[in-house]
Every structure is written in C-alpha cells, then in structure tokens.
PDB file of C-alpha atoms (C1' of nucleotides) in Angstrom:
ATOM      1  CA  MET A 868      -0.367  -0.103  -0.050  1.00 68.00           C
ATOM      2  CA  PRO A 869       2.683   2.262   1.213  1.00 90.00           C
ATOM      3  CA  GLU A 870       3.263   5.505  -0.132  1.00 95.00           C
ATOM      4  CA  LEU A 871       3.079   9.359   0.663  1.00 96.00           C
ATOM      5  CA  PRO A 872      -0.351   9.745  -1.840  1.00 96.00           C
ATOM      6  CA  GLU A 873      -1.750   6.223  -0.159  1.00 96.00           C
ATOM      7  CA  VAL A 874      -0.857   7.186   3.348  1.00 96.00           C
ATOM      8  CA  GLU A 875      -2.952  10.300   2.503  1.00 97.00           C
ATOM      9  CA  VAL A 876      -5.919   8.583   1.446  1.00 96.00           C
ATOM     10  CA  VAL A 877      -5.675   6.293   4.765  1.00 97.00           C
ATOM     11  CA  ARG A 878      -5.620   9.316   6.807  1.00 97.00           C
ATOM     12  CA  ARG A 879      -8.476  10.906   5.268  1.00 97.00           C
ATOM     13  CA  GLU A 880     -10.303   7.412   6.127  1.00 97.00           C
ATOM     14  CA  LEU A 881      -9.337   7.145   9.306  1.00 97.00           C
ATOM     15  CA  SER A 882     -10.438  11.093  10.132  1.00 98.00           C
ATOM     16  CA  LYS A 883     -13.879   9.450  10.239  1.00 97.00           C
ATOM     17  CA  LEU A 884     -13.003   8.647  14.097  1.00 97.00           C
ATOM     18  CA  VAL A 885     -11.954  12.141  15.085  1.00 98.00           C
ATOM     19  CA  GLY A 886     -14.360  13.026  18.143  1.00 98.00           C
ATOM     20  CA  GLY A 887     -14.656   9.556  18.551  1.00 98.00           C
ATOM     21  CA  ARG A 888     -13.781   7.551  21.651  1.00 98.00           C
ATOM     22  CA  ILE A 889     -11.625   4.312  21.836  1.00 98.00           C
ATOM     23  CA  VAL A 890     -13.674   1.694  23.822  1.00 98.00           C
ATOM     24  CA  ARG A 891     -11.923  -1.532  22.267  1.00 98.00           C
ATOM     25  CA  LEU A 892      -8.557  -2.176  21.222  1.00 97.00           C
ATOM     26  CA  VAL A 893      -7.523  -5.991  19.975  1.00 97.00           C
ATOM     27  CA  SER A 894      -3.998  -6.323  19.181  1.00 93.00           C
ATOM     28  CA  SER A 895      -1.659  -9.585  19.726  1.00 87.00           C
ATOM     29  CA  ASP A 896       0.846  -8.975  17.389  1.00 93.00           C
ATOM     30  CA  LYS A 897       4.081  -7.599  19.188  1.00 91.00           C
ATOM     31  CA  ARG A 898       5.969  -7.376  16.335  1.00 92.00           C
ATOM     32  CA  ILE A 899       3.656  -4.185  15.247  1.00 95.00           C
ATOM     33  CA  VAL A 900       2.125  -3.326  18.534  1.00 96.00           C
ATOM     34  CA  LYS A 901       3.944  -1.535  21.108  1.00 94.00           C
ATOM     35  CA  LYS A 902       2.012  -0.183  23.833  1.00 94.00           C
ATOM     36  CA  ARG A 903       3.520   2.843  26.082  1.00 94.00           C
ATOM     37  CA  ILE A 904       0.318   3.915  27.140  1.00 96.00           C
ATOM     38  CA  HIS A 905      -3.095   2.510  27.359  1.00 97.00           C
ATOM     39  CA  ILE A 906      -5.562   3.916  25.262  1.00 97.00           C
ATOM     40  CA  VAL A 907      -8.897   2.621  25.394  1.00 98.00           C
ATOM     41  CA  GLY A 908     -11.038   5.560  27.221  1.00 98.00           C
ATOM     42  CA  ARG A 909      -9.114   7.963  25.203  1.00 98.00           C
ATOM     43  CA  LYS A 910     -10.272  10.105  22.834  1.00 98.00           C
ATOM     44  CA  ILE A 911      -9.672  10.746  19.319  1.00 98.00           C
ATOM     45  CA  ALA A 912      -8.486  14.536  18.688  1.00 98.00           C
ATOM     46  CA  GLY A 913      -7.300  14.304  15.162  1.00 98.00           C
ATOM     47  CA  VAL A 914      -5.296  12.223  12.231  1.00 98.00           C
ATOM     48  CA  GLU A 915      -2.461  13.625  11.132  1.00 97.00           C
ATOM     49  CA  ARG A 916       0.124  12.539   8.264  1.00 97.00           C
ATOM     50  CA  ARG A 917       3.829  13.284   7.558  1.00 96.00           C
ATOM     51  CA  GLY A 918       5.183  11.578   5.451  1.00 95.00           C
ATOM     52  CA  LYS A 919       4.583   7.810   5.298  1.00 96.00           C
ATOM     53  CA  TRP A 920       4.308   7.945   9.232  1.00 96.00           C
ATOM     54  CA  LEU A 921       0.515   8.940  10.335  1.00 97.00           C
ATOM     55  CA  ARG A 922       0.029  10.580  13.832  1.00 97.00           C
ATOM     56  CA  ILE A 923      -3.019  10.107  16.180  1.00 98.00           C
ATOM     57  CA  PRO A 924      -3.256  12.643  18.872  1.00 98.00           C
ATOM     58  CA  LEU A 925      -5.487  11.774  21.514  1.00 98.00           C
ATOM     59  CA  ASP A 926      -6.756  13.412  24.512  1.00 98.00           C
ATOM     60  CA  GLU A 927      -3.784  12.109  26.233  1.00 97.00           C
ATOM     61  CA  GLY A 928      -1.425  10.803  24.027  1.00 97.00           C
ATOM     62  CA  PHE A 929      -0.949   9.228  21.045  1.00 97.00           C
ATOM     63  CA  VAL A 930      -0.730   6.669  18.226  1.00 97.00           C
ATOM     64  CA  PHE A 931       2.057   6.190  15.694  1.00 96.00           C
ATOM     65  CA  ALA A 932       1.240   4.212  13.225  1.00 97.00           C
ATOM     66  CA  HIS A 933       2.814   3.007   9.932  1.00 96.00           C
ATOM     67  CA  LEU A 934       1.620   0.977   7.539  1.00 96.00           C
ATOM     68  CA  GLY A 935       4.799  -0.825   6.582  1.00 95.00           C
ATOM     69  CA  MET A 936       5.178  -2.764   3.147  1.00 94.00           C
ATOM     70  CA  THR A 937       1.471  -3.833   2.652  1.00 95.00           C
ATOM     71  CA  GLY A 938      -0.213  -2.474   5.600  1.00 96.00           C
ATOM     72  CA  ASP A 939      -3.787  -1.003   5.170  1.00 96.00           C
ATOM     73  CA  TRP A 940      -6.276   0.400   7.625  1.00 97.00           C
ATOM     74  CA  THR A 941     -10.302   0.829   6.550  1.00 96.00           C
ATOM     75  CA  VAL A 942     -13.365   1.681   8.480  1.00 97.00           C
ATOM     76  CA  HIS A 943     -15.995  -0.843   9.451  1.00 97.00           C
ATOM     77  CA  ASP A 944     -18.903  -1.914  11.136  1.00 97.00           C
ATOM     78  CA  VAL A 945     -18.290  -3.067  14.579  1.00 97.00           C
ATOM     79  CA  ASP A 946     -20.221  -6.069  13.823  1.00 96.00           C
ATOM     80  CA  GLU A 947     -17.987  -7.341  10.754  1.00 96.00           C
ATOM     81  CA  ALA A 948     -15.797 -10.145  11.267  1.00 96.00           C
ATOM     82  CA  ALA A 949     -11.978 -10.115  11.185  1.00 95.00           C
ATOM     83  CA  LEU A 950     -10.500  -9.510   7.816  1.00 95.00           C
ATOM     84  CA  PRO A 951      -7.811 -11.701   6.290  1.00 94.00           C
ATOM     85  CA  PHE A 952      -4.322 -10.723   7.738  1.00 95.00           C
ATOM     86  CA  GLU A 953      -6.026  -7.834  10.197  1.00 96.00           C
ATOM     87  CA  ARG A 954      -3.254  -7.722  13.087  1.00 96.00           C
ATOM     88  CA  VAL A 955      -4.855  -4.697  15.285  1.00 97.00           C
ATOM     89  CA  ARG A 956      -8.571  -3.617  15.436  1.00 97.00           C
ATOM     90  CA  VAL A 957      -9.782  -0.420  17.270  1.00 98.00           C
ATOM     91  CA  ASP A 958     -13.460   0.221  17.739  1.00 98.00           C
ATOM     92  CA  VAL A 959     -14.713   4.009  18.304  1.00 98.00           C
ATOM     93  CA  ALA A 960     -17.540   5.496  19.737  1.00 98.00           C
ATOM     94  CA  ARG A 961     -19.446   7.961  18.180  1.00 93.00           C
ATOM     95  CA  GLY A 962     -22.474   9.549  19.994  1.00 89.00           C
ATOM     96  CA  ARG A 963     -24.780   6.526  19.427  1.00 93.00           C
ATOM     97  CA  THR A 964     -22.594   5.540  16.722  1.00 95.00           C
ATOM     98  CA  MET A 965     -20.007   2.593  16.172  1.00 97.00           C
ATOM     99  CA  ALA A 966     -17.148   2.061  14.129  1.00 98.00           C
ATOM    100  CA  SER A 967     -14.530  -0.349  14.170  1.00 97.00           C
ATOM    101  CA  ALA A 968     -11.083   0.516  12.019  1.00 98.00           C
ATOM    102  CA  ARG A 969      -8.885  -2.275  11.214  1.00 97.00           C
ATOM    103  CA  TYR A 970      -5.140  -2.715  10.827  1.00 97.00           C
ATOM    104  CA  THR A 971      -4.297  -5.277   8.152  1.00 96.00           C
ATOM    105  CA  ASP A 972      -0.476  -6.338   7.387  1.00 95.00           C
ATOM    106  CA  PRO A 973       0.033  -9.637   5.589  1.00 94.00           C
ATOM    107  CA  ARG A 974       4.000  -9.040   5.302  1.00 93.00           C
ATOM    108  CA  ARG A 975       4.444  -7.330   9.500  1.00 94.00           C
ATOM    109  CA  PHE A 976       6.333  -4.154   8.697  1.00 94.00           C
ATOM    110  CA  GLY A 977       3.972  -1.722  10.015  1.00 95.00           C
ATOM    111  CA  ARG A 978       3.868  -0.651  13.297  1.00 96.00           C
ATOM    112  CA  PHE A 979       1.182   0.291  15.365  1.00 97.00           C
ATOM    113  CA  ILE A 980       2.396   2.456  18.688  1.00 96.00           C
ATOM    114  CA  THR A 981       1.272   4.155  21.862  1.00 97.00           C
ATOM    115  CA  THR A 982       2.899   6.797  23.031  1.00 96.00           C
ATOM    116  CA  ASP A 983       2.579   9.608  25.596  1.00 95.00           C
ATOM    117  CA  LYS A 984       5.079  11.574  23.410  1.00 92.00           C
ATOM    118  CA  ASP A 985       6.112  12.231  19.864  1.00 89.00           C
ATOM    119  CA  LEU A 986       8.162   9.631  18.464  1.00 91.00           C
ATOM    120  CA  PRO A 987      12.126  10.164  16.961  1.00 90.00           C
ATOM    121  CA  GLU A 988      10.963   8.856  14.010  1.00 92.00           C
ATOM    122  CA  TRP A 989       8.302  10.961  13.603  1.00 93.00           C
ATOM    123  CA  ASN A 990      10.785  14.281  14.336  1.00 91.00           C
ATOM    124  CA  ALA A 991      13.269  13.162  12.092  1.00 91.00           C
ATOM    125  CA  LEU A 992      10.853  13.102   8.928  1.00 93.00           C
ATOM    126  CA  GLY A 993      12.388  15.764   6.235  1.00 93.00           C
ATOM    127  CA  PRO A 994       9.667  18.241   4.739  1.00 94.00           C
ATOM    128  CA  ASP A 995       6.670  16.421   3.252  1.00 96.00           C
ATOM    129  CA  PRO A 996       5.943  17.803  -0.206  1.00 96.00           C
ATOM    130  CA  PHE A 997       2.325  17.434  -0.298  1.00 97.00           C
ATOM    131  CA  LEU A 998       1.788  19.704   2.906  1.00 96.00           C
ATOM    132  CA  GLU A 999       4.234  22.324   2.180  1.00 95.00           C
ATOM    133  CA  LYS A1000       6.258  23.949  -0.821  1.00 94.00           C
ATOM    134  CA  MET A1001       9.433  22.044  -1.627  1.00 94.00           C
ATOM    135  CA  ASP A1002      12.461  23.860  -0.915  1.00 94.00           C
ATOM    136  CA  LEU A1003      14.922  23.620  -3.219  1.00 95.00           C
ATOM    137  CA  ASP A1004      17.628  25.330  -2.261  1.00 94.00           C
ATOM    138  CA  ARG A1005      18.048  23.464   1.203  1.00 93.00           C
ATOM    139  CA  LEU A1006      17.228  20.370  -1.712  1.00 94.00           C
ATOM    140  CA  ALA A1007      20.161  21.830  -3.949  1.00 93.00           C
ATOM    141  CA  ARG A1008      22.162  21.647   0.218  1.00 93.00           C
ATOM    142  CA  ILE A1009      21.874  18.508   0.264  1.00 92.00           C
ATOM    143  CA  MET A1010      22.162  16.798  -3.296  1.00 92.00           C
ATOM    144  CA  LYS A1011      25.551  18.069  -3.115  1.00 90.00           C
ATOM    145  CA  LYS A1012      26.552  16.694  -0.421  1.00 89.00           C
ATOM    146  CA  ARG A1013      25.728  13.345  -1.363  1.00 90.00           C
ATOM    147  CA  ARG A1014      27.271  11.405  -4.201  1.00 87.00           C
ATOM    148  CA  SER A1015      24.539   8.488  -3.949  1.00 91.00           C
ATOM    149  CA  SER A1016      22.023   8.404  -6.561  1.00 94.00           C
ATOM    150  CA  VAL A1017      19.481  10.983  -6.714  1.00 94.00           C
ATOM    151  CA  LYS A1018      16.726   8.490  -7.036  1.00 95.00           C
ATOM    152  CA  GLU A1019      18.360   7.214  -3.347  1.00 94.00           C
ATOM    153  CA  THR A1020      18.296  10.923  -2.336  1.00 94.00           C
ATOM    154  CA  LEU A1021      14.812  11.446  -2.479  1.00 95.00           C
ATOM    155  CA  MET A1022      13.774   8.335  -0.821  1.00 95.00           C
ATOM    156  CA  ASP A1023      15.653   9.462   1.961  1.00 94.00           C
ATOM    157  CA  GLN A1024      13.024  10.052   4.291  1.00 94.00           C
ATOM    158  CA  SER A1025      14.745  13.122   6.447  1.00 93.00           C
ATOM    159  CA  VAL A1026      15.628  14.832   2.518  1.00 94.00           C
ATOM    160  CA  LEU A1027      11.892  14.498   1.767  1.00 95.00           C
ATOM    161  CA  ALA A1028       9.348  12.649   3.620  1.00 95.00           C
ATOM    162  CA  GLY A1029       6.938   9.831   1.735  1.00 95.00           C
ATOM    163  CA  ILE A1030       8.577   9.375  -1.166  1.00 95.00           C
ATOM    164  CA  GLY A1031       8.802   5.784  -2.263  1.00 95.00           C
ATOM    165  CA  ASN A1032      10.615   3.495  -5.220  1.00 95.00           C
ATOM    166  CA  ILE A1033       7.189   4.403  -7.313  1.00 95.00           C
ATOM    167  CA  LEU A1034       6.855   7.785  -6.903  1.00 96.00           C
ATOM    168  CA  ALA A1035      10.539   8.160  -7.054  1.00 96.00           C
ATOM    169  CA  THR A1036      11.304   5.991 -10.152  1.00 96.00           C
ATOM    170  CA  GLU A1037       7.798   7.807 -11.996  1.00 96.00           C
ATOM    171  CA  ALA A1038       8.998  11.044 -11.051  1.00 96.00           C
ATOM    172  CA  LEU A1039      12.565  11.243 -12.384  1.00 96.00           C
ATOM    173  CA  PHE A1040      11.012   9.430 -15.413  1.00 96.00           C
ATOM    174  CA  LEU A1041       8.553  12.684 -15.910  1.00 97.00           C
ATOM    175  CA  ALA A1042      11.695  14.755 -14.957  1.00 96.00           C
ATOM    176  CA  ARG A1043      13.344  12.586 -17.664  1.00 96.00           C
ATOM    177  CA  ILE A1044      16.377  12.406 -14.982  1.00 96.00           C
ATOM    178  CA  ASP A1045      18.621   9.329 -15.149  1.00 95.00           C
ATOM    179  CA  PRO A1046      18.045   7.231 -11.181  1.00 95.00           C
ATOM    180  CA  ARG A1047      21.611   6.866 -11.373  1.00 93.00           C
ATOM    181  CA  THR A1048      22.764  10.474 -11.855  1.00 94.00           C
ATOM    182  CA  PRO A1049      24.835  11.172  -8.661  1.00 93.00           C
ATOM    183  CA  SER A1050      23.012  13.658  -6.219  1.00 93.00           C
ATOM    184  CA  ASN A1051      25.455  15.818  -6.516  1.00 91.00           C
ATOM    185  CA  ARG A1052      25.813  16.533 -10.099  1.00 91.00           C
ATOM    186  CA  ALA A1053      21.677  17.136  -9.988  1.00 92.00           C
ATOM    187  CA  ASN A1054      21.883  21.459 -10.868  1.00 93.00           C
ATOM    188  CA  ALA A1055      18.919  23.812 -10.437  1.00 94.00           C
ATOM    189  CA  ARG A1056      17.309  23.200 -13.461  1.00 94.00           C
ATOM    190  CA  ASP A1057      17.245  18.965 -12.507  1.00 95.00           C
ATOM    191  CA  LEU A1058      15.415  19.819  -9.110  1.00 95.00           C
ATOM    192  CA  ARG A1059      12.716  22.058 -10.370  1.00 96.00           C
ATOM    193  CA  ALA A1060      12.077  19.402 -13.105  1.00 96.00           C
ATOM    194  CA  ILE A1061      12.149  17.129 -10.297  1.00 96.00           C
ATOM    195  CA  GLU A1062       9.771  19.360  -8.281  1.00 96.00           C
ATOM    196  CA  LYS A1063       7.424  19.127 -10.925  1.00 97.00           C
ATOM    197  CA  GLY A1064       7.665  15.473 -11.039  1.00 97.00           C
ATOM    198  CA  ILE A1065       6.642  14.417  -7.788  1.00 97.00           C
ATOM    199  CA  ARG A1066       4.116  16.864  -7.686  1.00 97.00           C
ATOM    200  CA  THR A1067       2.263  15.684 -10.919  1.00 97.00           C
ATOM    201  CA  MET A1068       2.875  11.764  -9.139  1.00 96.00           C
ATOM    202  CA  ILE A1069       1.984  12.917  -6.273  1.00 96.00           C
ATOM    203  CA  GLU A1070      -1.614  14.218  -7.531  1.00 96.00           C
ATOM    204  CA  LYS A1071      -2.129  11.440 -10.310  1.00 96.00           C
ATOM    205  CA  MET A1072      -1.454   8.833  -7.245  1.00 95.00           C
ATOM    206  CA  LEU A1073      -3.960  10.253  -5.136  1.00 95.00           C
ATOM    207  CA  GLU A1074      -6.655  10.333  -7.271  1.00 94.00           C
ATOM    208  CA  TYR A1075      -6.220   6.760  -8.398  1.00 94.00           C
ATOM    209  CA  ASP A1076      -5.817   5.547  -4.757  1.00 92.00           C
ATOM    210  CA  GLU A1077      -9.101   7.732  -4.123  1.00 91.00           C
ATOM    211  CA  GLY A1078     -11.004   5.353  -7.126  1.00 88.00           C
ATOM    212  CA  LYS A1079     -11.194   8.771  -9.179  1.00 89.00           C
ATOM    213  CA  ARG A1080      -8.587   7.153 -12.204  1.00 87.00           C
ATOM    214  CA  ALA A1081      -9.861   3.658 -13.543  1.00 85.00           C
ATOM    215  CA  ARG A1082      -5.770   2.748 -14.607  1.00 87.00           C
ATOM    216  CA  ALA A1083      -2.681   2.960 -12.519  1.00 90.00           C
ATOM    217  CA  PRO A1084      -0.622   6.196 -13.380  1.00 94.00           C
ATOM    218  CA  PHE A1085       2.236   4.297 -13.546  1.00 95.00           C
ATOM    219  CA  ARG A1086       4.555   5.241 -16.943  1.00 96.00           C
ATOM    220  CA  ILE A1087       7.522   3.005 -16.455  1.00 95.00           C
ATOM    221  CA  TYR A1088       7.398   1.519 -13.221  1.00 94.00           C
ATOM    222  CA  GLY A1089       6.029  -2.208 -13.934  1.00 91.00           C
ATOM    223  CA  GLN A1090       6.515  -1.584 -18.139  1.00 92.00           C
ATOM    224  CA  ARG A1091       8.917  -3.145 -20.336  1.00 92.00           C
ATOM    225  CA  THR A1092       9.170  -0.215 -23.002  1.00 94.00           C
ATOM    226  CA  CYS A1093       9.225   3.483 -22.748  1.00 96.00           C
ATOM    227  CA  PRO A1094       5.666   5.385 -23.401  1.00 95.00           C
ATOM    228  CA  ARG A1095       7.399   7.969 -25.049  1.00 95.00           C
ATOM    229  CA  CYS A1096      10.208   6.775 -27.074  1.00 95.00           C
ATOM    230  CA  ASP A1097       9.649   2.546 -27.256  1.00 95.00           C
ATOM    231  CA  ALA A1098      12.893   2.376 -26.028  1.00 95.00           C
ATOM    232  CA  LYS A1099      13.375  -0.919 -24.316  1.00 94.00           C
ATOM    233  CA  LEU A1100      13.230   0.093 -20.123  1.00 94.00           C
ATOM    234  CA  ARG A1101      16.333  -0.492 -18.330  1.00 93.00           C
ATOM    235  CA  HIS A1102      17.036  -2.234 -14.352  1.00 91.00           C
ATOM    236  CA  VAL A1103      19.378  -0.840 -12.054  1.00 91.00           C
ATOM    237  CA  VAL A1104      19.435  -1.755  -8.109  1.00 91.00           C
ATOM    238  CA  LEU A1105      20.031   1.277  -6.494  1.00 93.00           C
ATOM    239  CA  GLY A1106      20.523   1.459  -2.910  1.00 91.00           C
ATOM    240  CA  GLY A1107      19.147  -1.673  -2.686  1.00 90.00           C
ATOM    241  CA  ARG A1108      15.746  -1.118  -4.570  1.00 93.00           C
ATOM    242  CA  SER A1109      15.078  -2.137  -7.719  1.00 91.00           C
ATOM    243  CA  SER A1110      14.680   0.877 -10.518  1.00 93.00           C
ATOM    244  CA  ILE A1111      13.750   1.224 -14.076  1.00 94.00           C
ATOM    245  CA  TYR A1112      14.586   4.047 -16.724  1.00 95.00           C
ATOM    246  CA  CYS A1113      14.339   4.397 -20.043  1.00 96.00           C
ATOM    247  CA  PRO A1114      17.791   4.481 -21.257  1.00 94.00           C
ATOM    248  CA  ARG A1115      16.955   6.755 -24.426  1.00 94.00           C
ATOM    249  CA  CYS A1116      14.831   9.528 -22.451  1.00 94.00           C
ATOM    250  CA  GLN A1117      16.184   9.796 -19.129  1.00 95.00           C
ATOM    251  CA  LYS A1118      20.262  11.484 -18.827  1.00 88.00           C
ATOM    252  CA  ARG A1119      22.121  12.808 -16.792  1.00 84.00           C
ATOM    253  CA  HIS A1120      22.626  15.814 -16.152  1.00 68.00           C
ATOM    254  CA  SER A1121      26.538  15.552 -15.801  1.00 52.00           C
ATOM    255  CA  ARG A1122      27.218  19.383 -16.796  1.00 45.00           C
ATOM    256  CA  LYS A1123      26.891  22.244 -14.333  1.00 46.00           C
TER     257      LYS A1123
ATOM    258  C1'  DC B 837      11.466 -23.654  -6.336  1.00 81.69           C
ATOM    259  C1'  DG B 838      13.095 -19.604  -6.828  1.00 81.69           C
ATOM    260  C1'  DG B 839      12.522 -14.692  -7.119  1.00 81.69           C
ATOM    261  C1'  DC B 840      10.861 -10.138  -6.445  1.00 81.69           C
ATOM    262  C1'  DA B 841       7.788  -7.128  -3.528  1.00 81.69           C
ATOM    263  C1'  DT B 842       4.973   0.628  -2.966  1.00 81.69           C
ATOM    264  C1'  DG B 843       9.389  -0.184   3.582  1.00 81.69           C
ATOM    265  C1'  DT B 844      12.827   0.618   7.688  1.00 81.69           C
ATOM    266  C1'  DT B 845      16.689  -0.321  10.653  1.00 81.69           C
ATOM    267  C1'  DG B 846      21.147  -1.726  12.548  1.00 81.69           C
ATOM    268  C1'  DC B 847      25.826  -2.852  11.539  1.00 81.69           C
ATOM    269  C1'  DG B 848      30.228  -2.259   9.761  1.00 81.69           C
ATOM    270  C1'  DC B 849      33.155   0.849   7.949  1.00 81.69           C
ATOM    271  C1'  DA B 850      35.160   4.921   5.593  1.00 81.69           C
TER     272       DA B 850
ATOM    273  C1'  DT C 203      29.238  13.071  13.316  1.00 81.69           C
ATOM    274  C1'  DT C 204      27.722  12.011   8.663  1.00 81.69           C
ATOM    275  C1'  DG C 205      27.425   9.062   4.966  1.00 81.69           C
ATOM    276  C1'  DC C 206      27.532   4.496   2.470  1.00 81.69           C
ATOM    277  C1'  DG C 207      26.847  -0.340   1.121  1.00 81.69           C
ATOM    278  C1'  DC C 208      24.400  -4.677   2.681  1.00 81.69           C
ATOM    279  C1'  DA C 209      21.743  -8.134   5.002  1.00 81.69           C
ATOM    280  C1'  DA C 210      17.818  -8.497   8.500  1.00 81.69           C
ATOM    281  C1'  DC C 211      12.986  -8.957   8.796  1.00 81.69           C
ATOM    282  C1'  DA C 212       8.207 -11.571   6.972  1.00 81.69           C
ATOM    283  C1'  DT C 213       4.906 -13.225   4.107  1.00 81.69           C
ATOM    284  C1'  DG C 214       2.624 -13.620  -0.147  1.00 81.69           C
ATOM    285  C1'  DC C 215       1.868 -14.300  -5.297  1.00 81.69           C
ATOM    286  C1'  DC C 216       4.140 -15.508  -9.982  1.00 81.69           C
TER     287       DC C 216
END
DNA sequence: CGGCATGTTGCGCA
DNA sequence: TTGCGCAACATGCC
C-alpha cells in the first residue's frame, strides 16, 4: 500500500473517527504493536500524516502508525468479522454510532505505537512535499553533499518525507533524469524538474488511490518499454531497491 | 522452487 | 558526525 499518496488516503479514511472515543483495542501481534500507554477510554483528537507516518493525537497521548510494505487501515461496522491478515482492531464510539478501524498487514512490517510523547522517527522526517512547498535551495544543499544517486537521496525520508520507490521512479521519468545520476551532479534545472515530477505524481496517485482514476498512473514502473520513445526500459539496483528507467529519455545531467 | 515486492533499521566501515 | 552499502525482517504471489 504505502507511499505518501496511499497514506494520505488512509489518513482521510481514519479522519472519520475524529471526535470518537476508543472503547476497545484488539491487538496481539507483538512485532507490530508497541503499547507504552493505555489508550482505551481516550478520545481521538485528530489524524495527521507526515511522509509515510500517521500520528493520531488523543486527549492524552498519541498513536503513531506506519503501514510498512503491505499495511492498510479501513473503517468498518463493529459487527464485521475479522479481515484476512487483520492485526489490529480499534473500536470507536461516537455519539450513538460505533465504528471499527481494522489494520491489515500480511507482511507485518507496519507499526502501531501508543505513546505519551513524539516518536524520534517522526521528528527525524524531512519536509512533506504534499503539506508544504518544496524548498529547492535546501534540496540543492543536501544533494551537493551526497554522491549516492538522486533516486536514493529522494527516497531518504529525512530529505523529503513520503517519497517511495514508485514515486521516485515515476517522478524521475517525468523529469527525464537518469535515476543513477550522482546527487552532487544534479543542477537547479534538474531539481525544478524533479519537484514538478513529484507534484504531478502525488496528484495522480492520490486520484488513483481515491478511486477517481481507473488505471494506475504509472508510466514505467512495472513496464517493459518506454511510453515516450518505445525504447526497452532498463533495470538497475540503487540503494538495494530495484529501479527502472528509459536509457534514451532519461539523461544524466553531468554538466553544471 | 526461485525470485521479487509501494519500507525501515541496524551494523560495520570510511 | 555523517554517509555508504548491505543484510535482515516476514510473508504472499507469480
């Protein structure tokens, strides 16, 4: 499920619960769930997102949630049976109505943390490109210091929060930049193109994830040939993640 | 059976 | 202190 757009859709879904009171928590998976405080009886004050993390402020304390690789939250009726791969269930009373939030996660890389203070992981996140305008000067400063690829730098959550493998792949395709380009070789024009690519992809992926778009907006992720020039797409591994690009359309901008 | 997967962390090393 | 490269985590799917 999870890159910035998917997590944003989950945030909107869970926002239905704001104002409600937690009346029951079902969770047995010790890998996913870390309980530092008791949350039954607490009231849900909001649902926030930064990058791929969710923060749910309560009247006392917080819940932090991460979807890992295969996690998802959905809101159901309380009488609904457990879903396949259901790992956490939070029942919420709001007036006379009840709702039941279910967390499913086959691969169990996700997290559900109850705590009375902010998480270091949350505080370490860089700016979220959907919540705030991208600071290209800051990005340029960071890029200049690194020699790993632009794609790896974009996916570093302390650089920009929320960019995952697909978003980075597709944004770089739109920007016509080779993902292997060393970060310190990216110039201001490249960064402007990348910013635009990221913005465009977030919008399209959001529409898709909200069901307003029938087909996934991916141009090269999972494809074999370039939709622009018909060249055979190429695979490389960057930072341990598989990456795809068009060797004809995507260039390394190695000059200053 | 082998290989791959929208993510993060921890460890050794420079 | 910061950056880099990689294995590990756990499980489903093709």
